[in-house]
Tab-separated table of C-alpha atoms and ligand atoms in Angstrom:
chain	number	residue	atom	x	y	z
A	1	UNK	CA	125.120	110.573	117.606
A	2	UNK	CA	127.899	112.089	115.553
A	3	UNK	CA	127.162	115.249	113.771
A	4	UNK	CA	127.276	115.680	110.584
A	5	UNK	CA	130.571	116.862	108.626
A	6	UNK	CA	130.108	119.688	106.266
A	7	UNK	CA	132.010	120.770	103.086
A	8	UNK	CA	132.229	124.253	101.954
A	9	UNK	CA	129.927	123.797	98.283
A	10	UNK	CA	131.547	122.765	94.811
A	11	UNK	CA	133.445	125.131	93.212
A	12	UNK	CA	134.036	127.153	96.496
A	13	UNK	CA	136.766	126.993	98.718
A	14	UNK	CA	137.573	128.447	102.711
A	15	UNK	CA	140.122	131.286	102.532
A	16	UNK	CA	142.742	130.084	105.273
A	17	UNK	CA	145.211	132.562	107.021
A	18	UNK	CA	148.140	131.707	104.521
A	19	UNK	CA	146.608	132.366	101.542
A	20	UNK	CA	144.439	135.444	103.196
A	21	UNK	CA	147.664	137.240	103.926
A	22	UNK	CA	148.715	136.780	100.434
A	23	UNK	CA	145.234	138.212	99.660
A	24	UNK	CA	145.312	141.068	102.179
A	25	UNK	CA	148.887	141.646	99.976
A	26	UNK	CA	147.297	142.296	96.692
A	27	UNK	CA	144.319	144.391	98.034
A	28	UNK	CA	146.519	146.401	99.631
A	29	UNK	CA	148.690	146.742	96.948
A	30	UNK	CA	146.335	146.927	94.530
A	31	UNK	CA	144.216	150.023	96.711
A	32	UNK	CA	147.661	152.302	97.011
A	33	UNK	CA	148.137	152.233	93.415
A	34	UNK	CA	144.510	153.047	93.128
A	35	UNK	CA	144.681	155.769	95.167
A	36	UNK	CA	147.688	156.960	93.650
A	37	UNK	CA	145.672	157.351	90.396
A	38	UNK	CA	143.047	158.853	91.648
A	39	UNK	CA	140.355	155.928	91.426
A	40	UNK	CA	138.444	155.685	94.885
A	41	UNK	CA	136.536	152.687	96.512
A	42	UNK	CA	133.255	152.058	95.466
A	43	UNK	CA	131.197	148.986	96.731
A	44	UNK	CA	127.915	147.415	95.067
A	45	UNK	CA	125.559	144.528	96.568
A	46	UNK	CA	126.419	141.265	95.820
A	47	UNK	CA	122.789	140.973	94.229
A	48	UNK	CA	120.964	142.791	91.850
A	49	UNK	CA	117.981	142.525	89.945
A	50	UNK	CA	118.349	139.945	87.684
A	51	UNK	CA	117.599	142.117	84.446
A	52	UNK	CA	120.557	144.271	85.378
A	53	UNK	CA	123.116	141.783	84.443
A	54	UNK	CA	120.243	140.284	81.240
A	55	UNK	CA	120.252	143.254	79.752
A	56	UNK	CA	124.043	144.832	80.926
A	57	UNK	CA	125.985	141.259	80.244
A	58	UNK	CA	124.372	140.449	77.166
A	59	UNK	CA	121.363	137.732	76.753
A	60	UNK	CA	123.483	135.693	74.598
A	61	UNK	CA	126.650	135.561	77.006
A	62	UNK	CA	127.482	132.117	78.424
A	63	UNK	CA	127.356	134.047	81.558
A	64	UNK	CA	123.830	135.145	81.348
A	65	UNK	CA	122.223	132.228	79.363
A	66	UNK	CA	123.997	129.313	81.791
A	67	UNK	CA	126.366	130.646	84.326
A	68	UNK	CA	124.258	132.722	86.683
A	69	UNK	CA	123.447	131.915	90.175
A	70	UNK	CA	119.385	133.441	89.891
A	71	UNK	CA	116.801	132.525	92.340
A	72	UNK	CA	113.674	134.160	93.765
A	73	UNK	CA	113.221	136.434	96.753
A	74	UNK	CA	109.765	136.048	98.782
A	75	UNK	CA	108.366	138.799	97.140
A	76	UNK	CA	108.617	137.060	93.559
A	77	UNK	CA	110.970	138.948	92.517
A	78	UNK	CA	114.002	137.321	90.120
A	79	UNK	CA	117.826	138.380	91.782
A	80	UNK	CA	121.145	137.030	90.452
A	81	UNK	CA	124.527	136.826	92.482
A	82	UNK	CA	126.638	139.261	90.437
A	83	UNK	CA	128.686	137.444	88.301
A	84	UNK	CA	130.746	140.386	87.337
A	85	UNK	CA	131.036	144.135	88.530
A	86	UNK	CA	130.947	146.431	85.545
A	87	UNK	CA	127.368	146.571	85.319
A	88	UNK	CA	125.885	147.092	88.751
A	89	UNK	CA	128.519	149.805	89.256
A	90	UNK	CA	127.470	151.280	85.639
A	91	UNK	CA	123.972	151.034	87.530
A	92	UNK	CA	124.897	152.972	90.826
A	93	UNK	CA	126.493	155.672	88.245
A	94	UNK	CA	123.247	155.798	86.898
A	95	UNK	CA	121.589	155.377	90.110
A	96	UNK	CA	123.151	158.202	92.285
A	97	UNK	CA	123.402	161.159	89.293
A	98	UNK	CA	127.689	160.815	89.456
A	99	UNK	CA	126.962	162.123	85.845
A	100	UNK	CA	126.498	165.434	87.755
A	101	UNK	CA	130.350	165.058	89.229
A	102	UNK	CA	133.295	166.142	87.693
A	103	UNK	CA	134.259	163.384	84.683
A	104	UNK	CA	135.424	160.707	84.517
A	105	UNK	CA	134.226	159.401	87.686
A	106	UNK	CA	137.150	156.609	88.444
A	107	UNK	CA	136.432	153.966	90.713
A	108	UNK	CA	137.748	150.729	92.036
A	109	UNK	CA	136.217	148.172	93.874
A	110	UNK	CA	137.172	144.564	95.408
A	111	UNK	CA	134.618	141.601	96.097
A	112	UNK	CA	133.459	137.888	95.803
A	113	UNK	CA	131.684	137.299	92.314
A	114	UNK	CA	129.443	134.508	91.140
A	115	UNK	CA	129.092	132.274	88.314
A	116	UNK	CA	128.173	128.299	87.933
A	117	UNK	CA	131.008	127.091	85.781
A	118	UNK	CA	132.399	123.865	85.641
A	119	UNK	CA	135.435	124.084	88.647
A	120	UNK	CA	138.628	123.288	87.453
A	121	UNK	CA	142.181	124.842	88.586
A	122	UNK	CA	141.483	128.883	88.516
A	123	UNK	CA	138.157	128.674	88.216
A	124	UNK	CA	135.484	128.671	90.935
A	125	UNK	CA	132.044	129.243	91.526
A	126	UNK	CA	132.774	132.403	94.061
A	127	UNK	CA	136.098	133.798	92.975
A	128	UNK	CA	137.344	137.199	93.805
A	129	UNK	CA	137.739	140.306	91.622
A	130	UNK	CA	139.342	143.379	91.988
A	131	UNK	CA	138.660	145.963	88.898
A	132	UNK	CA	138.520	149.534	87.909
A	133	UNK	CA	136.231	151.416	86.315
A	134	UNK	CA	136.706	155.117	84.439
A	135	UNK	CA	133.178	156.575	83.268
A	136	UNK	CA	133.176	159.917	81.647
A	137	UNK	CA	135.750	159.623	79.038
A	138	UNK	CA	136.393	158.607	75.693
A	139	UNK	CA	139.863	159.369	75.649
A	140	UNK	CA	142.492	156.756	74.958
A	141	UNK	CA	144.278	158.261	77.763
A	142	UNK	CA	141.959	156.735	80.036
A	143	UNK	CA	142.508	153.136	78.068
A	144	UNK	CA	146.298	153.254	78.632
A	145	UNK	CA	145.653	154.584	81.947
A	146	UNK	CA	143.322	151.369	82.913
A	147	UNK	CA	145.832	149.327	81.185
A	148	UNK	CA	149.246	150.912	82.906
A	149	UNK	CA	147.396	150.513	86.351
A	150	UNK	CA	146.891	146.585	85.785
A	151	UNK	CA	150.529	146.138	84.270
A	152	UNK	CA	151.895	148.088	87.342
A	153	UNK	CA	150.026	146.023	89.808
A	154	UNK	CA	150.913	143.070	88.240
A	155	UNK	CA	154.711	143.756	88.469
A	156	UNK	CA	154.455	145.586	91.646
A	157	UNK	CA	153.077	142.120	93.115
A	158	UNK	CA	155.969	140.402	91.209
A	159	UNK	CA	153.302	137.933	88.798
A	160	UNK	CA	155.827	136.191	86.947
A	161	UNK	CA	155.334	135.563	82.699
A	162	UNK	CA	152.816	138.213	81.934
A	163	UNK	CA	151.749	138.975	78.598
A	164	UNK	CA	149.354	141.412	77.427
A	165	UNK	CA	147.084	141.040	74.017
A	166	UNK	CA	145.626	144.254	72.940
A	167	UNK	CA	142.541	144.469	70.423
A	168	UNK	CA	139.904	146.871	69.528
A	169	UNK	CA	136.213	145.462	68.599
A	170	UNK	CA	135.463	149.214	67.216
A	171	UNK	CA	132.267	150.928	67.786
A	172	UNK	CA	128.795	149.427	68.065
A	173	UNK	CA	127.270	150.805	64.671
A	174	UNK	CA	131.012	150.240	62.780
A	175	UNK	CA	130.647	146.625	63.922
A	176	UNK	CA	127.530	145.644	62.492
A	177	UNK	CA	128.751	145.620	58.961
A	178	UNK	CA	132.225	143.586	60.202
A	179	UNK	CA	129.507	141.030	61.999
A	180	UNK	CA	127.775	140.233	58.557
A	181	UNK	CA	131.125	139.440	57.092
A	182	UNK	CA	132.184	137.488	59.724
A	183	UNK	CA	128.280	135.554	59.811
A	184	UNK	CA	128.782	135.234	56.229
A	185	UNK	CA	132.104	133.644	56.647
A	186	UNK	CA	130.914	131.033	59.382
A	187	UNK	CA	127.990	129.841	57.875
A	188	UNK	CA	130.384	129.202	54.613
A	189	UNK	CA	132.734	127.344	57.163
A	190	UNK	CA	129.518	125.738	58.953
A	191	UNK	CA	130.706	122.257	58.588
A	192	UNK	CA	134.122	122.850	59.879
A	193	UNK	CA	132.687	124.026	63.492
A	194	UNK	CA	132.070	122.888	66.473
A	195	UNK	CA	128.239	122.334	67.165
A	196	UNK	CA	128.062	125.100	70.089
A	197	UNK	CA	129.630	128.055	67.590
A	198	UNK	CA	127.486	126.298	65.230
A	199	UNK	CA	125.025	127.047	66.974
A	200	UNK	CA	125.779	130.801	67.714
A	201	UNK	CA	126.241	131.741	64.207
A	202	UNK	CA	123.780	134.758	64.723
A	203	UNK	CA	123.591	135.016	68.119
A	204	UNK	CA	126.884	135.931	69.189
A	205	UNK	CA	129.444	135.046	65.815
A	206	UNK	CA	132.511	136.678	68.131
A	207	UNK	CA	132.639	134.029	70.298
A	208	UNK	CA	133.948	131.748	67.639
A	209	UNK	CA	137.541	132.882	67.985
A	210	UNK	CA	137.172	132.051	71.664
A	211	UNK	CA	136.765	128.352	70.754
A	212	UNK	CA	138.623	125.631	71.999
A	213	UNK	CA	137.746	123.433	69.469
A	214	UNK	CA	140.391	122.154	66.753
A	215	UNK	CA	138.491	122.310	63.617
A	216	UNK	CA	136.933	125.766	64.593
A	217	UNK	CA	140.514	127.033	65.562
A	218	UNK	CA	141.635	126.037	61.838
A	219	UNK	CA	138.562	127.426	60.361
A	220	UNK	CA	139.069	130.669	62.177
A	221	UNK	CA	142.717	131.337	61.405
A	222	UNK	CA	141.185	132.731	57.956
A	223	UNK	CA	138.460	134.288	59.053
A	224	UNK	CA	137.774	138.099	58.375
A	225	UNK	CA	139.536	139.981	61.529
A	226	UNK	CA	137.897	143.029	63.024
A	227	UNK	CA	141.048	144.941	63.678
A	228	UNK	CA	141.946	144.487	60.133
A	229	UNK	CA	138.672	146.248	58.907
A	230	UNK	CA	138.496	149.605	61.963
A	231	UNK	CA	137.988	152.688	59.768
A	232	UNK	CA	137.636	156.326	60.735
A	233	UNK	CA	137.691	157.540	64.345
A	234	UNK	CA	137.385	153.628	65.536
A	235	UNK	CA	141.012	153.326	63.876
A	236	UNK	CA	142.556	156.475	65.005
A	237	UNK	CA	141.278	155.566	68.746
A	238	UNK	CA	142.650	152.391	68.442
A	239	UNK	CA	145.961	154.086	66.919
A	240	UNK	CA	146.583	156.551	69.968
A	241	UNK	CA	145.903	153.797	72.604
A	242	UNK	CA	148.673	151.864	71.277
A	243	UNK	CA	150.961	154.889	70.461
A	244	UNK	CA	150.257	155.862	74.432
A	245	UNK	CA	151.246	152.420	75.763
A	246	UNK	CA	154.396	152.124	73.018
A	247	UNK	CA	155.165	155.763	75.036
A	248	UNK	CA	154.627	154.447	78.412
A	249	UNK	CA	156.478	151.498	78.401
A	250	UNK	CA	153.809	149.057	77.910
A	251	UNK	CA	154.353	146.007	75.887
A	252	UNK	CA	151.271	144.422	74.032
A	253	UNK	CA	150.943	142.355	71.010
A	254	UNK	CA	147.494	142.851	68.749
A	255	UNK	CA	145.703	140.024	69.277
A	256	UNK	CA	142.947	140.207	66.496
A	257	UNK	CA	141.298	136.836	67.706
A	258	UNK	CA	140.551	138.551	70.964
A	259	UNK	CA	136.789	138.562	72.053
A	260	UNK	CA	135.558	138.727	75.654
A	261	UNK	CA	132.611	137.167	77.262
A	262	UNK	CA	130.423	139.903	77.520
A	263	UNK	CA	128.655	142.087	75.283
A	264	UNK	CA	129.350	145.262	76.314
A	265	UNK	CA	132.551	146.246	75.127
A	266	UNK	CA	133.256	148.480	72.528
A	267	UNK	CA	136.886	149.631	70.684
A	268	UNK	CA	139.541	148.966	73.142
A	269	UNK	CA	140.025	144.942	74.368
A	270	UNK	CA	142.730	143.757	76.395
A	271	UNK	CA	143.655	140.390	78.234
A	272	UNK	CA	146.508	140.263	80.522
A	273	UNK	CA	147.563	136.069	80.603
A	274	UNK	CA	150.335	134.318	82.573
A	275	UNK	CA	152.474	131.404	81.144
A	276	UNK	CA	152.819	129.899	84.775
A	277	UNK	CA	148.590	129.452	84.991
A	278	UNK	CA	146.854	126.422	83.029
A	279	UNK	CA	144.112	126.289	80.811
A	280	UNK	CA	142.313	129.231	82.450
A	281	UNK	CA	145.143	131.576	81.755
A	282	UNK	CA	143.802	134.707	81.775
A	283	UNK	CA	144.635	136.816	85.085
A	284	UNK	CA	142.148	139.899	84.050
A	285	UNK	CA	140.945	141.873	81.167
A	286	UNK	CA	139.046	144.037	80.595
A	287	UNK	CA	138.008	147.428	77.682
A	288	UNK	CA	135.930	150.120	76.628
A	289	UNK	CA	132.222	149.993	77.006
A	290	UNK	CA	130.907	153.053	75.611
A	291	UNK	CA	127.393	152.282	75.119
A	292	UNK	CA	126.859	150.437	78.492
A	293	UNK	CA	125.469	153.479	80.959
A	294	UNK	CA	123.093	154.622	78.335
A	295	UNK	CA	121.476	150.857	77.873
A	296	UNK	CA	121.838	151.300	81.870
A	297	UNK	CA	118.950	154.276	81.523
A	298	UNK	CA	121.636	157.000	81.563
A	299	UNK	CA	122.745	159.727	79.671
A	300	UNK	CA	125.542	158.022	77.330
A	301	UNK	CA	129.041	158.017	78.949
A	302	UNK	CA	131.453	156.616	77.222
A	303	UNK	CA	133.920	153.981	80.441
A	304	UNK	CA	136.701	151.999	80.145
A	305	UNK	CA	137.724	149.281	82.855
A	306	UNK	CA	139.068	145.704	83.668
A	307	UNK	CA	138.778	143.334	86.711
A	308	UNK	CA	141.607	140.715	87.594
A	309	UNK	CA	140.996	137.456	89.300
A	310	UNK	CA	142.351	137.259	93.064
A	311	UNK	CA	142.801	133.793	92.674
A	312	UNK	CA	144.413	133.562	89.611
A	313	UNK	CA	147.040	136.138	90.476
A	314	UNK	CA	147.528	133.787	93.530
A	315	UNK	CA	148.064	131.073	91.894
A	316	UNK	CA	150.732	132.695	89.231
A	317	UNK	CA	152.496	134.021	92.650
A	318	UNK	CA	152.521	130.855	93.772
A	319	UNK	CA	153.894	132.061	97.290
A	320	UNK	CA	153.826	131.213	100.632
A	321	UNK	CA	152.779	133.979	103.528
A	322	UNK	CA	154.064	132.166	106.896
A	323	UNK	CA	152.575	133.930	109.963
A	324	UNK	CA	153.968	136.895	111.027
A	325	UNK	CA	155.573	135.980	114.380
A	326	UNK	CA	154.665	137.867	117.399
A	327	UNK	CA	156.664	140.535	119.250
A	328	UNK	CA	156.043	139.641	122.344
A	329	UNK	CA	153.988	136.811	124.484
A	330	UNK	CA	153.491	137.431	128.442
A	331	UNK	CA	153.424	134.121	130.550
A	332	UNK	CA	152.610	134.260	133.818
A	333	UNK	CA	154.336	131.801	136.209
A	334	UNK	CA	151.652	132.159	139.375
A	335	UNK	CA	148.303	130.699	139.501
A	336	UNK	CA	146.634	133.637	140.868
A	337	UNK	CA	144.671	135.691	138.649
A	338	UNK	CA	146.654	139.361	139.316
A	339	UNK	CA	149.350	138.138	137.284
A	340	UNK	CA	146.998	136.926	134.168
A	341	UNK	CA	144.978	140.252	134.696
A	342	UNK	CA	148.267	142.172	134.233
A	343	UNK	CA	149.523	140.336	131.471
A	344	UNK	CA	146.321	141.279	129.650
A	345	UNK	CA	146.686	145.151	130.848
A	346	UNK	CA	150.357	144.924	129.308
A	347	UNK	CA	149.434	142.948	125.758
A	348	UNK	CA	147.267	145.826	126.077
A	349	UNK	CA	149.522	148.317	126.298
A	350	UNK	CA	152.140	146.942	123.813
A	351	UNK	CA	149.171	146.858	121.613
A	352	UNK	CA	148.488	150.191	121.873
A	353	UNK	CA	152.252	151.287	121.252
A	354	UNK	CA	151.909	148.973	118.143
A	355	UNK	CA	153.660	146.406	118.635
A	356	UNK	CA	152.440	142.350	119.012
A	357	UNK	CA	151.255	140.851	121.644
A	358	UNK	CA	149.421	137.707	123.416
A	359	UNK	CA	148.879	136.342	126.861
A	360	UNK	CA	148.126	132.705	127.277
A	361	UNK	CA	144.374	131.934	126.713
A	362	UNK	CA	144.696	128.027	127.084
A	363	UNK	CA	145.506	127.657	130.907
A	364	UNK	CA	148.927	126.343	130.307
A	365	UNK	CA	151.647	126.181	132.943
A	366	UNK	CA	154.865	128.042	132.366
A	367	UNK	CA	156.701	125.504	130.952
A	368	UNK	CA	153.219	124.986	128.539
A	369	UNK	CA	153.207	128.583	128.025
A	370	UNK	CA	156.790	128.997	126.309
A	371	UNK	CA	156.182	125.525	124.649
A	372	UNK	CA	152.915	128.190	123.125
A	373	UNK	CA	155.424	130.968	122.772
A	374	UNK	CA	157.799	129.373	120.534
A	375	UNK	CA	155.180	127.708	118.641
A	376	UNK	CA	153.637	130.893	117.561
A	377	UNK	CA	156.906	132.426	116.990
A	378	UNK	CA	157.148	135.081	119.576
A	379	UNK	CA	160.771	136.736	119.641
A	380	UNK	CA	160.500	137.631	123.128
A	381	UNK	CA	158.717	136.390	126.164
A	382	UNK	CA	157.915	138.476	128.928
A	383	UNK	CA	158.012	136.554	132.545
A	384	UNK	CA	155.504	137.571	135.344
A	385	UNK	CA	156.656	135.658	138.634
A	386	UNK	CA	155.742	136.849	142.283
A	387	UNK	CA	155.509	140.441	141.511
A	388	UNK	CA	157.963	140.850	139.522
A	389	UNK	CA	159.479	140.388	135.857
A	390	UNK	CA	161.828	139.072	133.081
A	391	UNK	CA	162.258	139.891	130.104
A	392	UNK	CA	163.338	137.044	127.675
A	393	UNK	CA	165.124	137.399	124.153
A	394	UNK	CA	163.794	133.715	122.462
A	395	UNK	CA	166.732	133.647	119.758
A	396	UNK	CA	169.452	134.420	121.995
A	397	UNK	CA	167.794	132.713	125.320
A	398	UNK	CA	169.082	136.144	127.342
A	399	UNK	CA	167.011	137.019	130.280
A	400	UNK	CA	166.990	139.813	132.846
A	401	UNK	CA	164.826	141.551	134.926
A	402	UNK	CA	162.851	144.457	133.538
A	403	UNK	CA	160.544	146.825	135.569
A	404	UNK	CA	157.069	146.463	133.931
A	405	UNK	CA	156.228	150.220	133.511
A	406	UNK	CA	159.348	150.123	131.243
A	407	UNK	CA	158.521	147.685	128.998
A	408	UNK	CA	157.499	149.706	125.729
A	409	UNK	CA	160.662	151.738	125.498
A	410	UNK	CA	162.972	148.609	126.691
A	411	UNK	CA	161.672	146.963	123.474
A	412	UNK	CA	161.119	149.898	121.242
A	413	UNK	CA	164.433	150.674	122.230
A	414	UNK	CA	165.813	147.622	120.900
A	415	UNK	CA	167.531	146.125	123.671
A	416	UNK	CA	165.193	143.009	124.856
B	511	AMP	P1	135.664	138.626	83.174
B	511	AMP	O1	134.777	139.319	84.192
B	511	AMP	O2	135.022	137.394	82.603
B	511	AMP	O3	136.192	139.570	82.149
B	511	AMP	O4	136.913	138.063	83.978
B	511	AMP	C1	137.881	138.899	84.561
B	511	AMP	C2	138.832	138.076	85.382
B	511	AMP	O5	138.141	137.444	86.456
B	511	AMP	C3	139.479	136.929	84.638
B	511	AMP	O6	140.628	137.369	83.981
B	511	AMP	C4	139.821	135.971	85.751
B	511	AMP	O7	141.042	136.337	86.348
B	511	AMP	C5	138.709	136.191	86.742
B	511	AMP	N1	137.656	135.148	86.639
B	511	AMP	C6	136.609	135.113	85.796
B	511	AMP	N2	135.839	134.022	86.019
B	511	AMP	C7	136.425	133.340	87.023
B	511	AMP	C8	136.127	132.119	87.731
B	511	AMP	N3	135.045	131.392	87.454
B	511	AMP	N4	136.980	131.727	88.709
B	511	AMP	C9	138.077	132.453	89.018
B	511	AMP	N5	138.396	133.602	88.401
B	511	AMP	C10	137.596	134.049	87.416
């Protein structure tokens, strides 16, 4: 009977070679210019409690009300697959006394996220984000400091049509009066929006300049704007952050519509988006959260950060990463096994010295072996036959003899 066929699950999708070279690409990109600011590695579970990311995310989040992947352990216990990384790593800040460490701690971290949305074209069920967190400070130096790292990886990985929109949401307590105007204003509107903002009114009002809806798009093009009414220290913050990226080079327009899905953020917003990406056209994003350790059960610590998707930056590259090639491949032209066991001592060797190298693992014949040898794109071929060898350049077809224990500096010396 035939087995059955499998299919990875909706909304998630295999990483093949191509596209995990592009991958390897932007983490490695992405962790020199981290390390060249200072941020180091951190890395959380990919569960946590589930009230981490209730309480963290916000209750009335479309992530925590309908997005979260939350089951039950054996012990009864309720655990969600993170759906995002600021909080857990606000919790292991918490969690391991880094208050006690110099400030800001900066941090940066890589990993597969969770969160049951609706799949379309850049948006998946486990997607991949790489972030950066700076907990400590309440300087905008760190803000134009988060946002100069994701512009520089950005153009450093050559995403084409980037745009940044800058906002500031101001602090928690300032807000409060700005979200009874703006409640005020909706429910004046009510008629003109669509049933879910309707809906939200008092729950979460913000999200109604996030709609995709026509009528609540027209409604909201009036509406009372939060960066119009920042006052005091919220305004000067907001002020020096954008003074700091006008100095560094950074180009941003104020986008006072911006909101983000999550109800942490305080002050500084920001949402890098590429023209070449559809509907979901947001590549990261991320701002301040100044109030998040404390609701975290830690002494307040003001944090800025973002997180950009893997995927999405993939997709706005739009490249292609064909294999590498191989320096060289050993066939072996006898049957008897000293010549495959020293074809695997010399990939072994070759290895070691750094360069490329594979012996036939398929049984082939000689003539199947440099069939495998071009296939995989080897540039040179080394020959073992009755005790001997040849050394074979595959773009010019040149071959000559070559004494084995000179093989490393015959092609380090570049003249296979
Ligand atoms: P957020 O954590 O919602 O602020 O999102 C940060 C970034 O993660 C976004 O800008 C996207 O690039 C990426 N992202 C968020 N949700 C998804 C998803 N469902 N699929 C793919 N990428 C996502």
């Amino acid at each position: 009977m035939a087995g059955h066929k499998y299919q990875a699950p909706r909304g998630t999708f295999d990483v093949l070679p191509d596209v995990a070279r592009t991958r390897g690409r932007i983490e490695r990109t992405a962790a020199a210019i981290f390390a060249r600011a200072g941020y180091e590695p951190i890395a959380t579970p990919s569960f946590e409690d589930t009230e981490l990311f209730e309480r963290g995310v916000g209750h009335s989040t479309d992530i925590v009300r309908k997005e979260m992947f939350t089951f039950e352990d054996k012990g009864g216990r309720s655990l969600t697959l993170r759906p995002e990384g600021t909080a857990p790593i606000c919790r292991a800040y918490v969690e391991h006394g880094m208050q006690a460490l110099a400030q800001p701690v900066k941090l940066f971290y890589v990993g597969p996220f969770f969160r049951h949305e609706r799949p379309q074209a850049g948006r998946y069920r486990q997607f991949h984000q790489l972030g950066a967190e700076a907990i400590g400070t309440d300087s905008p130096i760190a803000d134009a400091e988060a946002i100069g790292l994701l512009a520089d990886l950005l153009a450093e990985l050559g995403v084409p049509g980037v745009e940044l929109r800058l906002g500031s949401l101001g602090s928690l307590d300032a807000r409060q009066a700005y979200l009874e105007e703006l409640k005020a204003y909706l429910r004046a509107h009510e008629t003109e929006l669509a049933k879910e903002v309707r809906e939200r009114i008092d729950a979460n009002p913000l999200r109604a300049f996030d709609s995709n809806d026509e009528g609540t798009r027209a409604a909201m093009a009036a509406a009372p704007k939060l960066v119009e009414r920042l006052e005091g220290e919220d305004a000067d913050h907001f002020a020096e952050v954008r003074a700091l990226l006008d100095a560094s080079g950074v180009e941003y327009t104020i986008d006072p519509t911006l909101v983000r899905g999550l109800d942490y953020y305080t002050r500084t917003i920001f949402s890098f988006v590429c023209d070449r990406l559809g509907a979901q056209s947001e590549i990261g994003g991320g701002g301040r959260y100044d109030g998040l350790v404390e609701q975290l059960g830690g002494r307040p610590a003001p944090a800025v950060g973002w997180a950009a998707g893997i995927e999405r930056i993939m997709l706005a590259l739009d490249e292609e990463s064909p294999a590498p090639g191989r320096d060289v491949f050993i066939a072996v032209a006898d049957e008897e096994s000293e010549g495959r066991s020293l074809a695997l001592i010399l990939a072994g060797e070759l290895r070691k010295a750094g360069l490329s190298a594979e012996v036939d693992l398929g049984g082939r014949g000689l003539k199947g072996q440099f069939k495998h040898a071009d296939r995989i794109g080897a540039r040179r071929v080394v020959i073992l036959e009755g005790g001997g060898a040849q050394l074979r350049d595959m773009s010019s077809g040149e071959q000559r003899p070559v004494d084995t224990g000179d093989l490393i500096a015959e092609i380090t010396g570049g003249q296979a």
